[in-house]
Coordinates of C-alpha atoms in Angstrom, one line a residue:
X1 CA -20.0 -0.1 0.6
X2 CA -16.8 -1.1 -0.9
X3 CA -17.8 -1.7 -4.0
X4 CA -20.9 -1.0 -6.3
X5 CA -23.3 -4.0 -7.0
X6 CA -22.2 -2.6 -11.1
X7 CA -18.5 -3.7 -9.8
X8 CA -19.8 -7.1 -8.5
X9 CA -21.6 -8.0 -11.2
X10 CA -18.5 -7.5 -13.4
X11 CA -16.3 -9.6 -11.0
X12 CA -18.8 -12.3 -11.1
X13 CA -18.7 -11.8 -14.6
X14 CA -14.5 -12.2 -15.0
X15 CA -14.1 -14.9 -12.2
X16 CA -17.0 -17.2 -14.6
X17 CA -14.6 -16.9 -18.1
X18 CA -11.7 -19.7 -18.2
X19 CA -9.2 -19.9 -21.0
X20 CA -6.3 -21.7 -21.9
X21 CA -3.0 -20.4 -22.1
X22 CA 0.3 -20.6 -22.1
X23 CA 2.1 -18.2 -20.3
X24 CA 2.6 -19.2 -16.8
X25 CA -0.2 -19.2 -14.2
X26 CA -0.2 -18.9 -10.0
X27 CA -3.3 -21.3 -9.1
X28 CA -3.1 -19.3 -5.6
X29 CA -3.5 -15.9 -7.5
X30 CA -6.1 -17.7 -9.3
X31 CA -8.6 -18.4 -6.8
X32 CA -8.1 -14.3 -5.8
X33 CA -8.2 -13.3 -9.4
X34 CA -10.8 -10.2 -9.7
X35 CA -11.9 -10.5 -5.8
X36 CA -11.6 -7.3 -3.1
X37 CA -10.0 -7.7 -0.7
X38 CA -11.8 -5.2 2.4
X39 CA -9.6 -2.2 3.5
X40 CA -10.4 0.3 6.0
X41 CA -14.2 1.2 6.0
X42 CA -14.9 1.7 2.6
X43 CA -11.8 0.4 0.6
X44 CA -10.6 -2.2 -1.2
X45 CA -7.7 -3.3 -3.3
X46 CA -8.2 -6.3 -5.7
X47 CA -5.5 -7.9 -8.2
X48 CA -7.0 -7.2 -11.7
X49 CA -4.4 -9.3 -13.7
X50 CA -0.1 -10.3 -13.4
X51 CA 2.8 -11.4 -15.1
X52 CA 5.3 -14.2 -14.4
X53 CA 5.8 -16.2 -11.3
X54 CA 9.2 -17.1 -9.3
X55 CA 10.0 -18.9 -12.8
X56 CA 10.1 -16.0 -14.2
X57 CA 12.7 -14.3 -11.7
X58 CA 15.4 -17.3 -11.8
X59 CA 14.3 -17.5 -16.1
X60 CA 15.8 -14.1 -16.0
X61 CA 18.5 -14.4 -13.9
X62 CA 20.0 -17.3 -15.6
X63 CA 20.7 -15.0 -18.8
X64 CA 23.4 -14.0 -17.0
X65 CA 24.2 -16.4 -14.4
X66 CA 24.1 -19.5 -16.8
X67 CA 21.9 -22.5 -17.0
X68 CA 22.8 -23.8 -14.0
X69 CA 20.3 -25.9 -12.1
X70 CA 16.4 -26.2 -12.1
X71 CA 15.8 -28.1 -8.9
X72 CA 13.2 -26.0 -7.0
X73 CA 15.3 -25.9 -3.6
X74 CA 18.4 -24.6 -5.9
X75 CA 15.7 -22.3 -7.4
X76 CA 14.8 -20.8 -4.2
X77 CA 18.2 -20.5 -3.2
X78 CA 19.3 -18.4 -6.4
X79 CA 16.1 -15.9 -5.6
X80 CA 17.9 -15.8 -2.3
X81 CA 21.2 -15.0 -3.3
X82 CA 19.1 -11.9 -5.8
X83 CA 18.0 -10.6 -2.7
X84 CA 20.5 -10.7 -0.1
X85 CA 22.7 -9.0 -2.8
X86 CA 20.2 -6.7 -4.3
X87 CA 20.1 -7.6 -7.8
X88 CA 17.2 -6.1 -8.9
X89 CA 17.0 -6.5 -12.6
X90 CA 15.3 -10.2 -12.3
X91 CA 12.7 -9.0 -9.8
X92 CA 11.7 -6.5 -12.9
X93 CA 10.5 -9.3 -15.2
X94 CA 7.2 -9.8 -13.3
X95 CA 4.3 -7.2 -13.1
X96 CA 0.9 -6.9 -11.5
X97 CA -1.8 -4.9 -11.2
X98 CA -4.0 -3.8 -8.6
X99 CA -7.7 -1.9 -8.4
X100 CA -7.4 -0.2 -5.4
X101 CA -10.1 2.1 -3.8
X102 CA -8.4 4.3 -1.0
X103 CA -9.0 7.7 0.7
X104 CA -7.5 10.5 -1.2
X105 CA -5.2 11.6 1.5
X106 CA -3.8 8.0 1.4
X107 CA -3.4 8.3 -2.3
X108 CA -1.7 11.2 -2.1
X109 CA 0.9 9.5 0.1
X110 CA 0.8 6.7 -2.3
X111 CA 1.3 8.2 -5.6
X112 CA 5.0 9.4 -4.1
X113 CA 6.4 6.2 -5.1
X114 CA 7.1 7.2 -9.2
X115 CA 7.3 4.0 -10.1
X116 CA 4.1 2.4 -11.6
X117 CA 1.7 3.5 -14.2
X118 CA -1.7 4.8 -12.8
X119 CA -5.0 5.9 -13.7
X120 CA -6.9 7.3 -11.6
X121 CA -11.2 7.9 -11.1
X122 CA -12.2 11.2 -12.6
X123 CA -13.9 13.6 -10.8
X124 CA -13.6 15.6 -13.7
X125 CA -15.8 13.3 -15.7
X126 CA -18.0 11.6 -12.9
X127 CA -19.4 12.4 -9.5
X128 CA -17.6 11.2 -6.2
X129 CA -19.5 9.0 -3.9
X130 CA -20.5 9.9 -0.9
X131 CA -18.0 7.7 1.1
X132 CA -15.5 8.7 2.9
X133 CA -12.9 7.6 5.8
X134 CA -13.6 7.8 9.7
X135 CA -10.6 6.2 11.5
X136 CA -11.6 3.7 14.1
X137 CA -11.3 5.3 17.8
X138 CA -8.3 3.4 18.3
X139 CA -6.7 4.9 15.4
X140 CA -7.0 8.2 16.6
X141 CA -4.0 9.2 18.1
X142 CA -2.2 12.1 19.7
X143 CA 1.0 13.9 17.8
X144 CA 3.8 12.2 18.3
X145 CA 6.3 14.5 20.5
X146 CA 9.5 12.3 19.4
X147 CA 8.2 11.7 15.6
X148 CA 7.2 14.5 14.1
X149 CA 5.0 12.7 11.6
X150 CA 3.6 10.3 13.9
X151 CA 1.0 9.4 16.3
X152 CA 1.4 9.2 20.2
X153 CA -1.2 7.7 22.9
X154 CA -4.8 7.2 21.6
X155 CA -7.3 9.7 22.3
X156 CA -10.3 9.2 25.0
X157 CA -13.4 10.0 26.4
X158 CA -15.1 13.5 25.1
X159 CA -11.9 14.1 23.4
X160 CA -12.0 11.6 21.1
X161 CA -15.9 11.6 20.8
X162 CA -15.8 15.5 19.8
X163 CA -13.1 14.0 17.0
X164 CA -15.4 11.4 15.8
X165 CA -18.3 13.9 15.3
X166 CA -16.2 16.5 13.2
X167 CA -14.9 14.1 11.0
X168 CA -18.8 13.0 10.4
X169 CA -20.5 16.3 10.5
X170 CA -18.1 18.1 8.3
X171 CA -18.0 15.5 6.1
X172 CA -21.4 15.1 5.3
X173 CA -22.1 18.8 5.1
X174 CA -18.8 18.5 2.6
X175 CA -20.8 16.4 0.3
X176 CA -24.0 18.4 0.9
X177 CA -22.0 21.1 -0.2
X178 CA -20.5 19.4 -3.1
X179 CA -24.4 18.0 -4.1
X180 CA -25.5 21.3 -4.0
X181 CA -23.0 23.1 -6.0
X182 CA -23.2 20.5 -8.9
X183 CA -27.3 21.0 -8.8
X184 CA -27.4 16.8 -8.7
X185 CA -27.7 14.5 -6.3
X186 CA -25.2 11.5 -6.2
X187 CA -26.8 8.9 -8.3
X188 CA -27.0 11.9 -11.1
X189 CA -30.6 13.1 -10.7
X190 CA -30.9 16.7 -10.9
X191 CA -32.0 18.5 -7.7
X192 CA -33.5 22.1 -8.9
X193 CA -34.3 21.7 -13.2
X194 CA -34.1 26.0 -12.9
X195 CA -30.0 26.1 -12.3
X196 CA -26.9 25.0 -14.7
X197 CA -24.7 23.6 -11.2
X198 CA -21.4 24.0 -11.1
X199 CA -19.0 21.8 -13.5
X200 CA -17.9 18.6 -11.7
X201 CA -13.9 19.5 -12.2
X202 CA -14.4 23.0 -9.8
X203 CA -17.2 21.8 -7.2
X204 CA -15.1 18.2 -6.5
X205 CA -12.1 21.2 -4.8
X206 CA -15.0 21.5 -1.9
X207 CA -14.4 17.7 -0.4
X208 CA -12.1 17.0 2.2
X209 CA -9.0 14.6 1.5
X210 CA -10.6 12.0 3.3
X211 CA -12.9 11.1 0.7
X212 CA -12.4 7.5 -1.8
X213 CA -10.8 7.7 -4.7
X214 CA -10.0 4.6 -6.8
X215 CA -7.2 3.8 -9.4
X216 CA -5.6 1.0 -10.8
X217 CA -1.8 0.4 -10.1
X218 CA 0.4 -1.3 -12.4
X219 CA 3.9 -2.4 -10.9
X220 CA 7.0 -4.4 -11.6
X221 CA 7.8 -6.8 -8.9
X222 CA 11.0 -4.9 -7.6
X223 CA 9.1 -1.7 -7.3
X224 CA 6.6 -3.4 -5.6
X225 CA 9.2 -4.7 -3.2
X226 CA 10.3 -1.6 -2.4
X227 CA 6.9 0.2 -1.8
X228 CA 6.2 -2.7 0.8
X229 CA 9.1 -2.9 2.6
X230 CA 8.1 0.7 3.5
X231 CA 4.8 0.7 3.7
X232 CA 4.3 -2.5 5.1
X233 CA 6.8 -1.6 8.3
X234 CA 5.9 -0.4 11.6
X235 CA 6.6 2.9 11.4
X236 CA 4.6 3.8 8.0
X237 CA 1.1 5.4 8.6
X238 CA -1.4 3.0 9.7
X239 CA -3.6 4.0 7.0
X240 CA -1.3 3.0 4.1
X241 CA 0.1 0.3 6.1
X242 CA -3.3 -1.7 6.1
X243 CA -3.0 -2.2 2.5
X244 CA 0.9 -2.7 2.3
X245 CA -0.3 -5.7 4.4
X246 CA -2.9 -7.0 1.6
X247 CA -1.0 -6.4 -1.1
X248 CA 1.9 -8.7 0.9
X249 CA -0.4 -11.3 1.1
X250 CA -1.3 -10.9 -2.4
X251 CA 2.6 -11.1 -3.3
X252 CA 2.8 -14.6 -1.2
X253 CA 0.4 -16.5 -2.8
X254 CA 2.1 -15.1 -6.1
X255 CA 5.8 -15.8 -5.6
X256 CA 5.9 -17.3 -2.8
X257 CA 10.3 -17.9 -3.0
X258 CA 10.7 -14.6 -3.5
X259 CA 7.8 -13.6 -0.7
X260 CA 10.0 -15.5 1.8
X261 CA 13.5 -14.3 0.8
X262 CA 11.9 -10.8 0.9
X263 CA 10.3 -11.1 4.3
X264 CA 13.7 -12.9 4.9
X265 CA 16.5 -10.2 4.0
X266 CA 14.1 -7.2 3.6
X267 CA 11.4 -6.8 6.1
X268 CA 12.8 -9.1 8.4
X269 CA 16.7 -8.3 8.2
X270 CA 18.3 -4.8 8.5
X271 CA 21.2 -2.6 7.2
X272 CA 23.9 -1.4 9.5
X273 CA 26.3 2.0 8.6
X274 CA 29.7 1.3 8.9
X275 CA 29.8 3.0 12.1
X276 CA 26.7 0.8 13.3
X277 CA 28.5 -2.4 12.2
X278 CA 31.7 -1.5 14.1
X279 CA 29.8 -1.1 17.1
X280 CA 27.7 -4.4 16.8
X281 CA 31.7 -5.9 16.6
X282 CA 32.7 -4.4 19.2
X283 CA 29.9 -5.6 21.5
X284 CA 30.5 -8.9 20.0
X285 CA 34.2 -8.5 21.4
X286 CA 32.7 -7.8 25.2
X287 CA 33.5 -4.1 25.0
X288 CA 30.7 -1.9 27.1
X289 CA 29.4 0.5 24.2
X290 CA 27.7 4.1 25.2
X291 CA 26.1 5.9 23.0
X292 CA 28.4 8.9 23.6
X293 CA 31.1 6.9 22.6
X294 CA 29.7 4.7 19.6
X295 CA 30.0 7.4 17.0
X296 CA 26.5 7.2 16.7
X297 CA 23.6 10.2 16.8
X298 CA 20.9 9.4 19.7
X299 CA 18.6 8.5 17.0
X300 CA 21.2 6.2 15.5
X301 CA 21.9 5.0 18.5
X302 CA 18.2 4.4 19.8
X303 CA 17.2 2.3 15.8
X304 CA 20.5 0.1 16.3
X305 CA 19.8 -0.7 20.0
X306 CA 16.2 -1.9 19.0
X307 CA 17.4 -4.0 15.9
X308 CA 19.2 -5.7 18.4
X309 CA 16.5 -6.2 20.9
X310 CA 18.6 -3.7 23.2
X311 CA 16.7 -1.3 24.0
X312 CA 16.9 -0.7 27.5
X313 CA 20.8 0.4 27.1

């Protein structure tokens, strides 16, 4: 289950307290505050609390720029402007953070991005669950022969069944292992009162990386801008990508001006070399561009032609 009826009985508990206040306040975040929001087969990532709105953003950015104006179309259009032009700084002044329950391999991907403070469940101090991650037969994808890192076609038939049953069997033994080797059982019972067990931080090393973990991730709204514009595209790993996409949502019902200059500029614009850019001018000029003679690698090449919806050439 994604979470633990202990976990929903606290939720219940933090969604029923109101208070006053005067700090700003997202009713759209609100009416998500505390809630999971269902990832994968057994995750979850919930926002546990924030700070500032796109107030705060243009607030901070008029320190330098001036007073200005405080209509809220002029207001949008200065968060624009921060964008398009990558001044960060503003973008810094708001922060969130998120309870997220994710397979460890995921995690591991995750933590990569140095830029939040994170603590983490201990294994150390408490014993796993017995959950872990079995992609959806969909999911389940060939190696990529182009990208190295990525999947090709989707597995079928006995193929694909054989991969499914691995992935359960071994896992399950895993955690039978794991059980046994601690000498208790996963609610903390003890299975044989004649044997010590093992201590939890050496008998968690005997599960695989597709077991949950959980941690809460506290982020600035710049860094968080920048883990989901790559985690959220395309090409990131579907398994991180699933929660990019959440946590995207999350940040649209938070600041929703800076949501749609970021989906404007960031995930839906791109960036050209100065190579790239010459040749996007020179098509503009009616000039027949090959890739042989663009200047570009094939790679190059290949990314520029699909940004431009070219392809096929």
């Amino acid at each position: 289950m994604p979470i633990t009826p202990e976990q929903r009985d606290e939720i219940d508990r933090l969604r029923a307290v109101t208070a006053t206040t005067r700090r700003a306040t997202v009713p759209a975040l609100e009416e998500i505050l505390y809630q999971p929001l269902e990832v994968l087969d057994h995750g979850f990532v919930r926002v546990i609390d924030y700070m500032g709105d796109d107030a705060a953003v243009v607030q901070a950015a008029r320190v330098s720029y001036g007073k200005g104006t405080k209509k809220v179309s002029e207001d949008a259009g200065l968060i624009r402007y921060l964008m398009r032009h990558r001044h960060s700084t503003p973008f810094e002044m708001c922060e969130i953070k998120f309870h997220v329950k994710l397979p460890i391999f995921v995690a591991r991907q995750w933590i990569r991005h140095r830029t939040a403070n994170v603590n983490e469940y201990s294994a150390r101090y408490s014993i796993l669950d017995r959950e872990f991650y079995v992609p959806a037969p969909e999911q389940l994808g060939a190696q990529a022969v182009v990208n190295r890192q990525g999947r090709g076609d989707v597995l079928e038939g006995e193929e694909a069944a054989s991969v499914m049953r691995l992935l359960r069997e071994e896992s399950e033994r895993a955690y039978g292992s794991y059980e046994e080797m601690l000498n208790q059982r996963e609610d903390g019972t003890v299975i044989d009162p004649s044997r010590q067990g093992l201590a939890r931080e050496l008998a968690r090393m005997n599960l695989s990386l597709n077991y949950y973990t959980q941690w809460y991730w506290k982020v600035d709204l710049h860094n968080l801008l920048h883990f989901l514009s790559l985690r959220a595209d395309s090409h990131a790993q579907y398994e991180i990508r699933v929660y990019a996409d959440a946590m995207l949502d999350m940040v649209k019902r938070w600041v929703p001006a800076v949501y749609e200059s970021f989906t404007e500029y960031r995930m839906g614009g791109t960036h050209l070399s100065r190579t790239g850019l010459d040749v996007v001018k020179r098509l503009l000029a009616g000039e027949p561009v090959t890739q042989e003679a663009s200047g570009l690698s094939k790679r190059e090449w290949r990314e520029l032609m699909d940004q431009l919806g070219r392809s096929d050439e």
